[in-house]
CSV table of C-alpha atoms and ligand atoms in Angstrom, one decimal:
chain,number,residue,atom,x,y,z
A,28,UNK,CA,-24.5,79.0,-80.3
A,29,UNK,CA,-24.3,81.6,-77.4
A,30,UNK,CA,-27.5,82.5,-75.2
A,31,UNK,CA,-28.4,86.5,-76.0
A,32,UNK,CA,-26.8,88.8,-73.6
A,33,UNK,CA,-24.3,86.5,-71.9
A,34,UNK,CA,-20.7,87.9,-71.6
A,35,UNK,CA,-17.2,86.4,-72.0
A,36,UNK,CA,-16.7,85.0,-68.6
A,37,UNK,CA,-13.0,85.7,-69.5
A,38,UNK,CA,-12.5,89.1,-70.6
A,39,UNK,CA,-16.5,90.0,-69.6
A,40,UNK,CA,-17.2,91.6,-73.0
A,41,UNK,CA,-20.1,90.6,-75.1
A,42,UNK,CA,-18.9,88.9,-77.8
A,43,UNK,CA,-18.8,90.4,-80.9
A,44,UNK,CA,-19.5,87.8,-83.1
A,45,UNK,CA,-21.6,85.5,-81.0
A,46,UNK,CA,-21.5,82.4,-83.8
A,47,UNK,CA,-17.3,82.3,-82.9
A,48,UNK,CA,-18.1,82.0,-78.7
A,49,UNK,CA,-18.0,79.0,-77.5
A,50,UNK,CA,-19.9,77.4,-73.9
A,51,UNK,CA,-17.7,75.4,-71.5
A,52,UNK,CA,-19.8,72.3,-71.6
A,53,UNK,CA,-18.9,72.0,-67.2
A,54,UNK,CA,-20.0,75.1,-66.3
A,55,UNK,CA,-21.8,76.4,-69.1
A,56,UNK,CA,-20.2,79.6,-68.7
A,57,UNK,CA,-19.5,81.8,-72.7
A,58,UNK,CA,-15.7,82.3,-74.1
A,59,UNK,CA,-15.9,84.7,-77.3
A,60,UNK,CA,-13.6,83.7,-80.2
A,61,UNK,CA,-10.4,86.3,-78.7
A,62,UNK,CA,-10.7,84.1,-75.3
A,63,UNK,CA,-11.6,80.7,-75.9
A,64,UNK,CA,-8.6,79.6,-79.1
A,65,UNK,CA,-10.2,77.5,-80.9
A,66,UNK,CA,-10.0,77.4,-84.8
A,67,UNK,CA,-12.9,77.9,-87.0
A,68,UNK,CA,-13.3,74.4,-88.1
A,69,UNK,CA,-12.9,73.1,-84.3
A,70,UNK,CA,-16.0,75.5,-83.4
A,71,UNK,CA,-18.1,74.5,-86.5
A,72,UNK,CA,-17.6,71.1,-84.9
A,73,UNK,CA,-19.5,72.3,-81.6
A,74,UNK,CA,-22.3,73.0,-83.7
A,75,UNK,CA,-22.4,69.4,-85.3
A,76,UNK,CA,-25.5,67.5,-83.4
A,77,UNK,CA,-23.5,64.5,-82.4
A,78,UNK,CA,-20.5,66.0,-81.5
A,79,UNK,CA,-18.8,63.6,-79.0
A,80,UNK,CA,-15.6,65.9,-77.6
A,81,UNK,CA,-16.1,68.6,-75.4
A,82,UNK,CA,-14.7,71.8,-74.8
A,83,UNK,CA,-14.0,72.6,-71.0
A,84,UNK,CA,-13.1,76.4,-70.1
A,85,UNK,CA,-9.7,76.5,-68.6
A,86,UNK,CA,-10.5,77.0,-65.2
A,87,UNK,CA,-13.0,74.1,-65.2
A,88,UNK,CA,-9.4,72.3,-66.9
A,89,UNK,CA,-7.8,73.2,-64.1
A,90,UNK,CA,-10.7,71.9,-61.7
A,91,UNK,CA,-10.7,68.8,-63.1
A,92,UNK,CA,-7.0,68.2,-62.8
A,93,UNK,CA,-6.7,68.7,-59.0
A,94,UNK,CA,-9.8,65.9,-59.1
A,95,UNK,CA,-8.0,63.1,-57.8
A,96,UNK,CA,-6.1,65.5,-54.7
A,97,UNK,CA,-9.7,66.3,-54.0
A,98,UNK,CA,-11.2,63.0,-53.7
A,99,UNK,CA,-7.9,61.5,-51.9
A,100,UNK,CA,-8.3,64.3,-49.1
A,101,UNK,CA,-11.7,63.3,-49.1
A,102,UNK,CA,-11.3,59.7,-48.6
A,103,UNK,CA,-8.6,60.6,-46.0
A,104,UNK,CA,-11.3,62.4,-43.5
A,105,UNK,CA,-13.8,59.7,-44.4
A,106,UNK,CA,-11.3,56.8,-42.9
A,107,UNK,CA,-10.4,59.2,-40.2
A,108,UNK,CA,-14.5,59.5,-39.5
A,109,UNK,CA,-14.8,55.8,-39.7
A,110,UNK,CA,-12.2,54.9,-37.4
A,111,UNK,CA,-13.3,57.9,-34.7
A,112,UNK,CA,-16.6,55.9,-35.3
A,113,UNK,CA,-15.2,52.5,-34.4
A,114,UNK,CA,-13.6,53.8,-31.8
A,115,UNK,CA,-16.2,55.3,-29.7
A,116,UNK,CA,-18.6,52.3,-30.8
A,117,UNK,CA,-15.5,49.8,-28.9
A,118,UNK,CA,-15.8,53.0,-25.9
A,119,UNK,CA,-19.3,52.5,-25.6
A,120,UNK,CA,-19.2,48.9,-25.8
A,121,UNK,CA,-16.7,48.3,-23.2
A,122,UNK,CA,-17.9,51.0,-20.7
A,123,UNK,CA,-21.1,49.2,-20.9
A,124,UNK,CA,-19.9,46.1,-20.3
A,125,UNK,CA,-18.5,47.4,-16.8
A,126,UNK,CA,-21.3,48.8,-16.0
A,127,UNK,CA,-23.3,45.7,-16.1
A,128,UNK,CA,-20.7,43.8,-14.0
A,129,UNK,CA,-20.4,46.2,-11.3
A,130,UNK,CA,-24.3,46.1,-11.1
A,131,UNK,CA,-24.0,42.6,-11.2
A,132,UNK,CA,-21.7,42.3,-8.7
A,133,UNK,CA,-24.2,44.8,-6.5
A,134,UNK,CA,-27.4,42.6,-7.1
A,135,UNK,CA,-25.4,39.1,-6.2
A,136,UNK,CA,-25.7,39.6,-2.7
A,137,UNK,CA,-29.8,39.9,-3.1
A,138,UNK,CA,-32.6,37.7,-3.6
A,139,UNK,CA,-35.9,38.6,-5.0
A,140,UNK,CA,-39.2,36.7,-2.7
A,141,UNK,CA,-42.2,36.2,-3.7
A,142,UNK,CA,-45.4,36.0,-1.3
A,143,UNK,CA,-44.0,36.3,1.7
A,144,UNK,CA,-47.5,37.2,3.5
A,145,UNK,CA,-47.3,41.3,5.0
A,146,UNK,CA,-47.8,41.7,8.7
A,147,UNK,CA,-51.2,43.4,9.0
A,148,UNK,CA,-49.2,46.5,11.6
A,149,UNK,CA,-49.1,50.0,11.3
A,150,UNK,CA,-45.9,50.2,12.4
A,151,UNK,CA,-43.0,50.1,9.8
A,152,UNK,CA,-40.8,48.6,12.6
A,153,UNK,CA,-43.0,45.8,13.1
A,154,UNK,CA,-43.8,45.4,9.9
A,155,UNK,CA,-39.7,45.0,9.4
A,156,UNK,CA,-39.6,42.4,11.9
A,157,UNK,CA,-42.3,40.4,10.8
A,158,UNK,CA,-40.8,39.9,7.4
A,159,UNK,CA,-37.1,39.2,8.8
A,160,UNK,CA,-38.9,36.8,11.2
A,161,UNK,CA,-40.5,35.4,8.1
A,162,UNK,CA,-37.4,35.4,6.0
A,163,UNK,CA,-35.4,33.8,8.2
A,164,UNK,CA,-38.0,30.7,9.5
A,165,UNK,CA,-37.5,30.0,5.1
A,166,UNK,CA,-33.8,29.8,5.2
A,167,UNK,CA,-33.9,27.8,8.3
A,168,UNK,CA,-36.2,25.0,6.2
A,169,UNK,CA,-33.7,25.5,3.2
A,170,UNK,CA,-30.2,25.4,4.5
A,171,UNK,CA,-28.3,25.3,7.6
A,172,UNK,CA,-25.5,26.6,6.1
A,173,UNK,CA,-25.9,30.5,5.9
A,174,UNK,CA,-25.0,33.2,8.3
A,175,UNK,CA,-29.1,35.0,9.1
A,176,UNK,CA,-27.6,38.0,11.3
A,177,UNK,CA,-27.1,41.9,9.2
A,178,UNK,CA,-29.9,40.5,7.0
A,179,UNK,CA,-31.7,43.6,5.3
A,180,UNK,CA,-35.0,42.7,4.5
A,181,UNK,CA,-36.7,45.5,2.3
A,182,UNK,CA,-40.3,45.5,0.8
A,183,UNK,CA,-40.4,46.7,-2.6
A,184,UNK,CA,-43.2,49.2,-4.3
A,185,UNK,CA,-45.6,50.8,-2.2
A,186,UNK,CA,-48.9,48.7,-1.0
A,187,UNK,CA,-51.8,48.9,-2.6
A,188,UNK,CA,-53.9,50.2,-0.1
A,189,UNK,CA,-57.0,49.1,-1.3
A,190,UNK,CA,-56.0,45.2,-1.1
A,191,UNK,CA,-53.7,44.5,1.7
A,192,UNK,CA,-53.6,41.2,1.0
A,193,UNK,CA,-51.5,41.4,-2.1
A,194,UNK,CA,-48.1,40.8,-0.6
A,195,UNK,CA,-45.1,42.9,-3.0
A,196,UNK,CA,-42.1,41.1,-3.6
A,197,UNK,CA,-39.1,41.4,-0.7
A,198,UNK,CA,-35.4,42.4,-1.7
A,199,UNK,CA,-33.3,40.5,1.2
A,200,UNK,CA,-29.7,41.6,1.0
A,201,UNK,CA,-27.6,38.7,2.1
A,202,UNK,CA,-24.1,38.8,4.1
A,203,UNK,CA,-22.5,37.4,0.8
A,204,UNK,CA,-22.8,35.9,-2.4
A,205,UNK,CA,-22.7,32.5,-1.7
A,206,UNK,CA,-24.9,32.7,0.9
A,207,UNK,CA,-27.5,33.9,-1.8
A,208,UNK,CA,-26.2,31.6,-4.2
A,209,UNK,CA,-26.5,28.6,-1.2
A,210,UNK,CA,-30.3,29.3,-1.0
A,211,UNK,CA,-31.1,29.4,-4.5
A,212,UNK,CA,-29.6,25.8,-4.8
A,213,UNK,CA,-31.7,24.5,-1.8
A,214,UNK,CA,-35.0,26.4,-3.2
A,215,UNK,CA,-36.6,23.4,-4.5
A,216,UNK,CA,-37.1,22.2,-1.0
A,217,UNK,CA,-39.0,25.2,-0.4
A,218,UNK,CA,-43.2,23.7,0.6
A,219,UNK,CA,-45.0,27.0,0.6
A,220,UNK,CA,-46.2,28.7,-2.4
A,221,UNK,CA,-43.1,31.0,-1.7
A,222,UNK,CA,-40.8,32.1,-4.8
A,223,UNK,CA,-37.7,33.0,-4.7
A,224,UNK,CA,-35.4,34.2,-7.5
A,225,UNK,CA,-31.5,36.1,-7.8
A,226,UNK,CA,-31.5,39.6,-8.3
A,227,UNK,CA,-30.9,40.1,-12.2
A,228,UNK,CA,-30.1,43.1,-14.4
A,229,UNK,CA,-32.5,43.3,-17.7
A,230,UNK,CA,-29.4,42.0,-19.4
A,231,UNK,CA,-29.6,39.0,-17.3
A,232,UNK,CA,-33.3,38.3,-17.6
A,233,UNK,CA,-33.0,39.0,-21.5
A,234,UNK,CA,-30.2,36.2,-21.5
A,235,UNK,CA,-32.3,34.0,-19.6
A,236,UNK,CA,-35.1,35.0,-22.2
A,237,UNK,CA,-32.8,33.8,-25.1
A,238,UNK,CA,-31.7,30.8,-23.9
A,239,UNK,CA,-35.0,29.3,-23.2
A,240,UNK,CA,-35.9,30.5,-26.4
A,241,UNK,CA,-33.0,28.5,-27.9
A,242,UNK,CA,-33.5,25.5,-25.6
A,243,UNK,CA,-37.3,25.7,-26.7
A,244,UNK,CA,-35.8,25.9,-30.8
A,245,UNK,CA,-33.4,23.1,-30.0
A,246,UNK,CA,-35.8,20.2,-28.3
A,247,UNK,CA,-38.4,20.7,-30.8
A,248,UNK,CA,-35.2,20.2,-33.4
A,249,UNK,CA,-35.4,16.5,-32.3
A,250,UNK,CA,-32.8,17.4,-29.4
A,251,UNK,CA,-33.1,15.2,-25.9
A,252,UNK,CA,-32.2,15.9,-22.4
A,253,UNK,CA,-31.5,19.7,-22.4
A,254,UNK,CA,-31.6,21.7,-20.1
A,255,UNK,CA,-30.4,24.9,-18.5
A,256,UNK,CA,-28.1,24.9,-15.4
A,257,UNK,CA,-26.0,27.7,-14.1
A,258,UNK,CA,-22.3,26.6,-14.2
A,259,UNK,CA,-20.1,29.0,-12.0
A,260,UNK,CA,-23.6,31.4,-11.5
A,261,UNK,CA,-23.6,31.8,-15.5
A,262,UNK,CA,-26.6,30.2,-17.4
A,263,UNK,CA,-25.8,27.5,-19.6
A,264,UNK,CA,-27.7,25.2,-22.2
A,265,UNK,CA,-26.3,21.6,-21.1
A,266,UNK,CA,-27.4,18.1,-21.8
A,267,UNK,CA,-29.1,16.5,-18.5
A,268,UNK,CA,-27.2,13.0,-18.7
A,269,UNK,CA,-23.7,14.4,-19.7
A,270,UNK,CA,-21.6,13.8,-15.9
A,271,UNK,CA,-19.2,16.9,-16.3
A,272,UNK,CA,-22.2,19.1,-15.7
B,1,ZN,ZN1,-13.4,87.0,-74.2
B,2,ZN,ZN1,-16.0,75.9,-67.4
């Protein structure tokens, strides 16, 4: 039952009788008859086709016995990987999460405007001045109740200089947040084709994005009288006729 030329992978001789050696049925490695102890009728019974023990060499024996300490030390830096894991997954979590306030706290201040019409000068300083000018003549119409001196105004992107007339959007940085927060409640009474939005993060737009989505999936549920309102500057799906909003 042993391969030709194999030796004893105990004592490394070739067995002398190669019908008394005897595989380990692990690692397949030979014992001859002086190494592996078996009685005669116990190795005729490795010959028998459907043989159901198995003979294990003894230092796949002793292998097999440290098993269970292998797979518990195992386990033991899996769970240690998995809580690492966890851990720097609640890191990255969190450190995001300040991130985005700290920008939102730096954009609250701003408003995004839409066609404001760009002064047709040369000079940067004018062109400065005509949009403050500008800016300021719109809060006028909106509110009376916001401070207009230390406004920055700031055009953002560069023009396209083959059509002057497109006018980019203007970043104004107001004195405070509820300055910007004042004009964006008084925006409806703006008459020109002006636009004026706050100054989100991607999160914020993305939010916005979801909740219309789920406004849109509720009404066409059979819901009435939705809408969304911000409550404390946070976006929120209410119900028109409820009085607490
Ligand atoms: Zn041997
Ligand atoms: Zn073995």
């Amino acid at each position: 039952m042993s391969p030709k030329g194999k030796t004893c992978s105990k004592c490394h001789a070739q067995p002398n009788d190669k019908k008394k050696s005897v595989s380990c049925d692990s690692c397949k490695g030979l014992l001859c008859g002086e190494c592996h102890g078996l009685s005669p009728t116990e190795i005729r019974a490795f010959g028998l086709k459907t043989r159901v023990v198995t003979f294990l060499c003894d230092s796949c024996k002793s292998t097999m016995a440290q098993l269970p300490l292998i797979m518990k030390k195992k386990l033991d830096e899996l769970d240690k990987e998995v809580q690492q894991l966890r851990l720097r997954q609640n890191m990255l979590a969190t450190e995001s999460a300040i991130q985005e306030l700290a920008e939102r706290g730096k954009r609250a201040n701003n408003l995004i405007i839409y066609d404001i019409p760009e002064s047709s000068s040369d000079q940067p300083l004018q062109r400065q001045e005509h949009d403050t000018k500008e800016w300021k003549m719109i809060i006028a119409s909106l509110t009376k109740k916001v401070n207009c001196d230390d406004i920055k105004v700031i055009r953002l992107g560069r023009q396209d200089s083959k059509n002057r007339n497109l006018s980019r959007p203007v970043k104004v940085i107001m004195k405070s947040k509820t300055d910007a927060i004042e004009v964006l409640r008084n925006k409806s009474k703006l008459t020109k084709p002006t636009k004026i939005q706050p100054d989100q993060t991607v999160m914020q737009r993305e939010y916005l994005k979801y909740l219309r989505d789920e406004l849109e999936r509720r009404t066409s549920n059979g819901e009435t009288d939705l809408t969304i309102k911000y409550i404390h500057g946070q976006p929120k799906i209410v119900n028109r006729t409820d009085k607490k909003n």
